[in-house]
Amino acid sequence: MTDFILVRHGETVWHAENRYAGRTDVPLTDHGRDQATALAAWAATAGLTAVWSSPLSRARLTAAPAADACGLAPQTDERLYEVDFGRGEGLTRDEMRERFPRELADFLADPVACHLPGGEHPRRAAARAAACLADLARDEPSGRILVVAHSTLLRLLLCHLLGIPLADYRRVFPRLDNGALTEIRLAHGHTALLSFNTPAPTQTPALH
């Protein structure tokens, strides 16, 4: 069996406005860097065997201190990129409502059948992330692997692995906090959810 600790990257400069950050390389805030430091403090005693992340800098810079704390080389995989939000990239929902109201309403009703215009199909995103984890589990059948990626991708991945309809990802997993820990176990073709959205032990939740 292989255990994975899935972590959403630290807070970014688009966080306060809740802008859709898919493939845009948005930098971390000071608080986001503090969340990476908290993750590293947890990782130092977590018994990790590998640290992987999305190639986007907000994920790499969240993962790097954790890898360093464990004496591991951080690695990236393009299959861990965030979902491409197409015409919604960089916009808030209010801005989308002004530019393409019908498409946004359809997306909010069913994000799989009606993904954002010009964006990546959620099934494809979930499948590529699941394939990445399957490869890592095959290479480390007794591993404990940290994976730092992105909110929408990780929630779609969890639904895919746990047999939950992808269209329900926002209802079943309404939030995934920056820097929080979600642990799953892959064994014999099955997935167990061990914990979800748990703050790193040294992390103090941000006030909003």
Rosetta silent file (secondary structure, phi, psi, omega in degrees, C-alpha in Angstrom):
SEQUENCE: MTDFILVRHGETVWHAENRYAGRTDVPLTDHGRDQATALAAWAATAGLTAVWSSPLSRARLTAAPAADACGLAPQTDERLYEVDFGRGEGLTRDEMRERFPRELADFLADPVACHLPGGEHPRRAAARAAACLADLARDEPSGRILVVAHSTLLRLLLCHLLGIPLADYRRVFPRLDNGALTEIRLAHGHTALLSFNTPAPTQTPALH
SCORE:     score description
SCORE:     0.000 S_00000001
   1 L     0.000  150.529  178.750    0.000    0.000    0.000 S_00000001
   2 E  -125.415  130.188  176.631    1.085    3.592   -0.640 S_00000001
   3 E   -98.078  137.775  176.706    0.018    6.575    1.448 S_00000001
   4 E  -121.711  133.731  170.449   -0.338    9.995   -0.142 S_00000001
   5 E  -106.470  112.339 -177.087   -0.608   13.293    1.677 S_00000001
   6 E   -95.786  129.487 -176.161   -2.329   15.694   -0.694 S_00000001
   7 E  -133.283  131.284  169.875   -1.795   19.401   -0.035 S_00000001
   8 E   -77.000  138.864  179.109   -3.122   22.485   -1.732 S_00000001
   9 L   -53.614  166.837  178.301   -0.347   25.032   -2.282 S_00000001
  10 L   -66.842  168.131 -178.212   -0.012   28.074   -0.017 S_00000001
  11 L   -58.003  141.978  178.929   -2.089   31.222   -0.353 S_00000001
  12 E  -114.634  172.782 -178.945   -1.523   33.294   -3.513 S_00000001
  13 L   -68.713  -14.271  176.141   -1.992   36.949   -4.394 S_00000001
  14 L   -91.752   -2.250 -173.343   -5.297   36.061   -6.112 S_00000001
  15 L   -62.197  -45.381 -173.865   -6.673   34.401   -2.969 S_00000001
  16 L   -61.142  -34.585 -178.522   -8.383   37.475   -1.467 S_00000001
  17 L   -94.175   -1.040  179.818  -10.401   38.115   -4.644 S_00000001
  18 L    53.746   47.979  176.561  -11.071   34.408   -5.249 S_00000001
  19 L   -81.830  145.716  179.746   -9.857   34.579   -8.836 S_00000001
  20 L   -75.320  110.344  179.847   -9.721   31.360  -10.828 S_00000001
  21 L  -109.287   99.854  178.123   -6.032   30.478  -11.088 S_00000001
  22 L   -95.213  -93.319 -178.613   -5.571   27.516  -13.385 S_00000001
  23 L   -89.554   -6.150  177.520   -2.407   27.518  -15.475 S_00000001
  24 L   -66.945  134.725 -176.375   -1.462   31.113  -14.596 S_00000001
  25 L   -87.631   84.058 -174.697    1.712   31.155  -12.502 S_00000001
  26 L   -89.042  132.853 -176.901    0.465   33.245   -9.579 S_00000001
  27 L   -76.265  158.013  174.470    2.971   33.987   -6.770 S_00000001
  28 E   -72.986  151.482  169.353    2.556   33.119   -3.117 S_00000001
  29 L   -84.440  175.391  174.071    1.785   35.775   -0.527 S_00000001
  30 H   -59.713  -40.174  178.559    3.827   36.160    2.654 S_00000001
  31 H   -64.677  -37.664  177.011    1.149   34.101    4.392 S_00000001
  32 H   -62.047  -38.349  176.548    1.472   31.458    1.678 S_00000001
  33 H   -68.564  -34.822  174.963    5.197   31.225    2.364 S_00000001
  34 H   -63.906  -37.311  177.890    4.433   30.895    6.082 S_00000001
  35 H   -65.523  -35.712  175.761    2.120   27.987    5.225 S_00000001
  36 H   -65.423  -37.777  177.372    4.988   26.354    3.314 S_00000001
  37 H   -65.445  -41.576  177.724    7.173   26.759    6.394 S_00000001
  38 H   -63.616  -40.073  178.085    4.489   25.159    8.578 S_00000001
  39 H   -62.555  -39.770  179.388    4.207   22.278    6.129 S_00000001
  40 H   -64.164  -39.509  178.684    7.973   21.786    6.299 S_00000001
  41 H   -62.777  -39.389  175.608    7.876   21.626   10.099 S_00000001
  42 H   -66.650  -45.015 -174.247    5.258   18.896    9.870 S_00000001
  43 H   -62.654  -29.680 -175.163    7.118   17.072    7.096 S_00000001
  44 L   -57.435  -27.697 -178.913   10.360   16.880    9.088 S_00000001
  45 L  -121.371   20.044 -173.653    8.908   14.125   11.279 S_00000001
  46 L   -93.249   -4.520  178.756    6.287   12.678    8.906 S_00000001
  47 L    69.300   33.115 -178.853    8.342    9.804    7.507 S_00000001
  48 L   -70.883  146.993  176.457    7.972   10.905    3.901 S_00000001
  49 L  -108.540  -13.639  179.551    9.687    8.928    1.167 S_00000001
  50 E  -163.930  154.713  176.763    9.147   11.416   -1.681 S_00000001
  51 E  -131.138  120.852 -179.982    7.855   14.924   -2.390 S_00000001
  52 E  -123.828  154.406  177.281    6.091   15.713   -5.660 S_00000001
  53 E  -153.307  166.984  166.087    4.314   18.812   -6.902 S_00000001
  54 L   -61.821  151.753  177.315    2.757   20.571   -9.826 S_00000001
  55 L   -71.374  -15.449 -179.544    5.343   22.480  -11.896 S_00000001
  56 L   -64.138  143.625 -170.078    3.601   25.812  -11.163 S_00000001
  57 H   -62.231  -32.315 -179.153    5.671   27.956   -8.808 S_00000001
  58 H   -64.735  -29.770  175.825    2.968   28.259   -6.132 S_00000001
  59 H   -83.052  -43.696 -179.090    3.076   24.474   -5.728 S_00000001
  60 H   -61.508  -41.864 -177.350    6.848   24.079   -6.138 S_00000001
  61 H   -75.718  -18.861  171.898    7.594   26.770   -3.560 S_00000001
  62 H   -78.565  -37.664 -176.714    5.163   25.184   -1.114 S_00000001
  63 H   -78.578  -32.686 -171.046    6.721   21.745   -1.578 S_00000001
  64 H   -58.891  -46.177  179.370   10.402   22.743   -1.598 S_00000001
  65 H   -62.650  -34.970  178.358   10.799   23.535    2.141 S_00000001
  66 H   -65.309  -43.734  178.072    9.092   20.233    3.030 S_00000001
  67 H   -61.693  -43.733 -179.759   11.437   18.300    0.759 S_00000001
  68 H   -62.186  -39.543 -179.918   14.436   20.102    2.226 S_00000001
  69 H   -64.157  -24.873 -179.081   13.277   19.323    5.771 S_00000001
  70 H   -99.174   -2.704 -176.038   13.216   15.619    4.868 S_00000001
  71 L    70.108   29.597 -179.035   16.474   15.588    2.938 S_00000001
  72 L  -111.494  154.208  174.951   14.589   14.715   -0.246 S_00000001
  73 L   -87.549  121.257  178.020   14.846   16.135   -3.758 S_00000001
  74 L   -67.594  142.216 -178.809   11.533   17.755   -4.773 S_00000001
  75 E  -128.899  153.440 -179.192   10.121   16.450   -8.042 S_00000001
  76 E  -123.029  155.995  176.426    7.430   17.727  -10.403 S_00000001
  77 L  -142.816  127.563 -177.554    4.941   16.108  -12.758 S_00000001
  78 H   -62.902  -19.263  178.897    2.915   17.989  -15.383 S_00000001
  79 H   -71.960   -7.934  178.472   -0.080   15.772  -14.643 S_00000001
  80 H   -98.049    6.351  173.302   -0.423   17.660  -11.349 S_00000001
  81 L   -55.906  152.432  172.353   -1.132   21.010  -13.044 S_00000001
  82 L   -66.430  159.679  174.483   -4.335   22.763  -12.006 S_00000001
  83 L   -59.319  139.402  174.386   -7.360   22.442  -14.282 S_00000001
  84 L   -79.070  119.712 -176.339   -7.246   24.878  -17.208 S_00000001
  85 L   -92.139    8.930  173.049  -10.193   27.253  -16.694 S_00000001
  86 H    57.328 -128.826 -178.133  -10.220   28.571  -20.245 S_00000001
  87 H   -67.294  -14.144  177.593  -12.047   31.907  -20.560 S_00000001
  88 H   -84.001   -7.313 -175.961  -12.537   31.931  -16.795 S_00000001
  89 L   -58.071  126.713  176.059   -8.806   32.102  -16.140 S_00000001
  90 L    81.496   -0.094 -176.773   -7.909   35.020  -13.884 S_00000001
  91 L  -104.049  156.487  167.313  -11.526   36.100  -13.382 S_00000001
  92 L   -87.553  168.987  177.967  -13.829   36.196  -10.382 S_00000001
  93 H   -63.919  -36.435  178.373  -17.309   34.709  -10.642 S_00000001
  94 H   -62.553  -39.410  178.425  -18.793   38.209  -10.825 S_00000001
  95 H   -68.071  -38.280  175.586  -16.541   38.999  -13.780 S_00000001
  96 H   -64.248  -39.404 -179.452  -17.525   35.750  -15.485 S_00000001
  97 H   -61.395  -32.957  177.576  -21.185   36.570  -14.875 S_00000001
  98 H   -74.419  -35.511 -172.034  -20.689   39.828  -16.759 S_00000001
  99 H   -91.136  -39.790  179.121  -18.803   38.246  -19.680 S_00000001
 100 L  -146.639   73.239 -173.378  -20.539   34.890  -20.186 S_00000001
 101 H   -61.610  -40.825 -177.361  -23.514   34.586  -17.799 S_00000001
 102 H   -66.773  -45.048 -179.566  -25.199   31.588  -19.428 S_00000001
 103 H   -63.988  -37.054  177.971  -22.035   29.510  -19.553 S_00000001
 104 H   -65.946  -43.475  178.974  -21.252   30.344  -15.924 S_00000001
 105 H   -60.059  -40.940  178.446  -24.758   29.352  -14.812 S_00000001
 106 H   -65.146  -41.142  179.376  -24.382   26.035  -16.658 S_00000001
 107 H   -62.928  -42.877 -179.727  -20.956   25.477  -15.088 S_00000001
 108 H   -67.534  -29.840  178.371  -22.270   26.120  -11.580 S_00000001
 109 H   -76.986  -38.905 -179.606  -25.133   23.686  -12.193 S_00000001
 110 L  -152.971   94.462 -174.836  -22.918   20.928  -13.632 S_00000001
 111 L   -71.032   -8.682  178.407  -19.164   21.592  -13.821 S_00000001
 112 L   -93.751  -54.186  179.041  -18.525   18.364  -15.715 S_00000001
 113 L   -65.775  -28.098 -174.683  -21.126   18.447  -18.470 S_00000001
 114 L  -131.121   60.186  179.642  -20.665   22.210  -18.797 S_00000001
 115 L   -66.531  164.177 -173.795  -17.076   23.031  -17.907 S_00000001
 116 L   -57.972  142.212 -175.640  -15.913   26.604  -18.417 S_00000001
 117 L   -58.422  130.687 -179.653  -15.690   27.660  -22.084 S_00000001
 118 L    79.319    1.150 -176.449  -12.310   26.907  -23.601 S_00000001
 119 L   -94.464  178.661 -179.790  -11.224   25.053  -20.482 S_00000001
 120 L   -78.849  141.459  177.015  -10.068   21.526  -19.745 S_00000001
 121 L   -69.457  130.532 -179.011  -12.643   18.785  -19.317 S_00000001
 122 H   -57.077  -32.902  179.006  -12.767   17.759  -15.621 S_00000001
 123 H   -64.581  -38.929  178.668  -12.744   14.061  -16.522 S_00000001
 124 H   -66.342  -42.132  179.978   -9.465   14.495  -18.345 S_00000001
 125 H   -62.719  -45.927  179.988   -7.971   16.415  -15.408 S_00000001
 126 H   -62.987  -40.145 -177.934   -9.049   13.780  -12.880 S_00000001
 127 H   -66.372  -41.354 -179.081   -7.747   10.965  -15.080 S_00000001
 128 H   -68.069  -39.118  178.512   -4.292   12.493  -15.540 S_00000001
 129 H   -66.571  -41.102  178.422   -3.905   13.146  -11.806 S_00000001
 130 H   -63.681  -38.280  177.922   -5.053    9.611  -10.974 S_00000001
 131 H   -64.367  -37.270  177.560   -2.577    8.205  -13.509 S_00000001
 132 H   -61.779  -48.481 -179.853    0.200   10.177  -11.833 S_00000001
 133 H   -64.751  -36.751  178.670   -0.614    8.729   -8.406 S_00000001
 134 H   -63.121  -40.497  178.061   -0.910    5.228   -9.848 S_00000001
 135 H   -65.346  -42.955  179.711    2.578    5.524  -11.327 S_00000001
 136 H   -64.446  -39.719  179.154    4.004    6.822   -8.051 S_00000001
 137 H   -66.097  -36.859  177.892    2.311    4.010   -6.108 S_00000001
 138 H   -65.614  -38.924 -178.740    3.726    1.435   -8.509 S_00000001
 139 H   -75.871  -27.550 -179.849    7.222    2.857   -8.080 S_00000001
 140 L  -131.111   75.594 -173.990    6.885    3.089   -4.275 S_00000001
 141 L   -64.972  -14.399  175.945    4.507    0.333   -3.158 S_00000001
 142 L  -123.739   26.525 -173.669    5.266    1.032    0.512 S_00000001
 143 L   -82.672  167.486  172.318    5.836    4.758    0.168 S_00000001
 144 E  -133.443  101.912 -162.959    4.536    7.790    2.035 S_00000001
 145 E  -116.717  128.155  173.301    4.435   10.554   -0.542 S_00000001
 146 E   -87.609  130.317  177.889    3.660   14.259   -0.240 S_00000001
 147 E  -125.705  116.353  179.176    1.880   15.704   -3.283 S_00000001
 148 E  -104.680  118.595 -176.774    1.419   19.471   -3.490 S_00000001
 149 E  -143.119 -134.349 -164.986   -1.073   20.535   -6.137 S_00000001
 150 L  -134.832  156.130 -170.627   -4.253   22.599   -6.566 S_00000001
 151 H   -57.921  -57.347 -175.849   -7.753   22.912   -5.151 S_00000001
 152 H   -66.577  -43.261  179.827   -9.964   21.934   -8.077 S_00000001
 153 H   -59.379  -45.904 -176.158   -7.626   19.222   -9.335 S_00000001
 154 H   -67.440  -36.833  179.098   -7.310   17.598   -5.903 S_00000001
 155 H   -69.821  -38.561  174.303  -11.062   17.629   -5.270 S_00000001
 156 H   -63.665  -41.947  178.822  -11.733   16.095   -8.684 S_00000001
 157 H   -60.190  -45.529  179.621   -9.015   13.512   -7.984 S_00000001
 158 H   -60.301  -44.235  177.890  -10.585   12.566   -4.652 S_00000001
 159 H   -60.481  -45.702 -179.388  -13.976   12.085   -6.300 S_00000001
 160 H   -58.356  -46.760 -175.586  -12.417    9.983   -9.064 S_00000001
 161 H   -73.450  -29.746 -175.740  -10.556    7.721   -6.631 S_00000001
 162 H   -97.299    3.654  177.087  -13.441    7.363   -4.162 S_00000001
 163 L    75.013   26.504  178.558  -16.156    6.664   -6.749 S_00000001
 164 L   -97.391  136.276  178.084  -17.992    9.964   -6.199 S_00000001
 165 L   -53.840  131.713 -176.663  -19.560   11.658   -9.261 S_00000001
 166 H   -59.148  -33.175 -178.762  -17.168   14.358  -10.436 S_00000001
 167 H   -63.459  -15.021 -178.579  -20.006   16.869  -10.762 S_00000001
 168 H   -95.603   11.361 -171.422  -20.407   16.693   -6.968 S_00000001
 169 H   -62.691  -34.909  179.965  -16.864   17.780   -6.149 S_00000001
 170 H   -75.477  -29.951  179.848  -17.914   21.195   -4.793 S_00000001
 171 H   -76.525  -45.199 -176.911  -20.765   19.720   -2.731 S_00000001
 172 H   -75.730  -38.371  179.810  -18.840   16.797   -1.226 S_00000001
 173 L  -123.358   75.865 -171.369  -15.569   18.716   -0.793 S_00000001
 174 L   -65.600  -21.997  177.982  -16.709   22.338   -0.466 S_00000001
 175 L  -152.133  152.909  174.187  -13.278   23.656    0.455 S_00000001
 176 L  -137.138  107.586 -171.961   -9.653   22.650    0.513 S_00000001
 177 L   -74.148  148.004  176.360   -7.601   25.020    2.629 S_00000001
 178 E   -60.627  128.833  175.842   -4.172   26.223    1.620 S_00000001
 179 L    79.238   -0.909 -179.767   -1.482   24.122    3.276 S_00000001
 180 L   -81.987  160.323 -173.974   -3.914   21.640    4.865 S_00000001
 181 E  -104.992  131.737  170.819   -3.331   17.876    4.803 S_00000001
 182 E  -126.211  122.229 -174.917   -5.547   15.250    3.152 S_00000001
 183 E  -112.138  131.967  175.681   -4.313   11.669    3.452 S_00000001
 184 E  -128.155  159.503  177.539   -5.349    8.752    1.271 S_00000001
 185 E  -126.929  125.629  175.795   -4.144    5.166    0.987 S_00000001
 186 E  -103.073  122.953 -179.700   -3.932    3.271   -2.305 S_00000001
 187 E  -151.425  124.719  173.706   -3.890   -0.503   -1.905 S_00000001
 188 L    55.301   40.029  176.790   -4.867   -3.319   -4.260 S_00000001
 189 L    80.129    5.854 -179.158   -6.750   -1.003   -6.605 S_00000001
 190 E  -119.374  155.936 -179.854   -8.786    0.612   -3.828 S_00000001
 191 E  -122.512  132.809  174.326   -8.590    4.025   -2.177 S_00000001
 192 E  -115.875  135.269  175.038   -9.229    4.865    1.489 S_00000001
 193 E   -91.737  113.578 -175.529   -9.665    8.426    2.734 S_00000001
 194 E   -92.389  -32.940  176.152   -7.760    8.630    6.035 S_00000001
 195 E  -159.880  158.299 -177.474   -8.135   12.341    6.764 S_00000001
 196 E  -139.730  128.307  168.825   -9.386   15.441    4.989 S_00000001
 197 E    55.624   45.421 -178.966   -8.401   19.114    5.079 S_00000001
 198 E   -94.726  126.375  178.888   -6.520   18.920    8.394 S_00000001
 199 L   -58.675  142.057  171.615   -4.287   21.917    9.239 S_00000001
 200 L   -56.888  138.858 -169.877   -0.594   21.127    9.488 S_00000001
 201 L   -52.668  -32.258 -178.677    0.041   20.786   13.253 S_00000001
 202 L   -94.874    2.863 -174.471    2.130   23.969   13.577 S_00000001
 203 L   -85.781  131.302  174.096   -0.099   25.994   11.267 S_00000001
 204 L   -97.554  121.988 -178.141   -2.244   28.776   12.709 S_00000001
 205 L   -57.748  139.927  178.112   -5.426   29.315   10.638 S_00000001
 206 L   -71.501  147.341  175.836   -5.575   32.681    8.931 S_00000001
 207 L   -92.988  136.954 -179.734   -8.196   35.177   10.033 S_00000001
 208 L  -125.261    0.000    0.000  -10.486   36.518    7.304 S_00000001
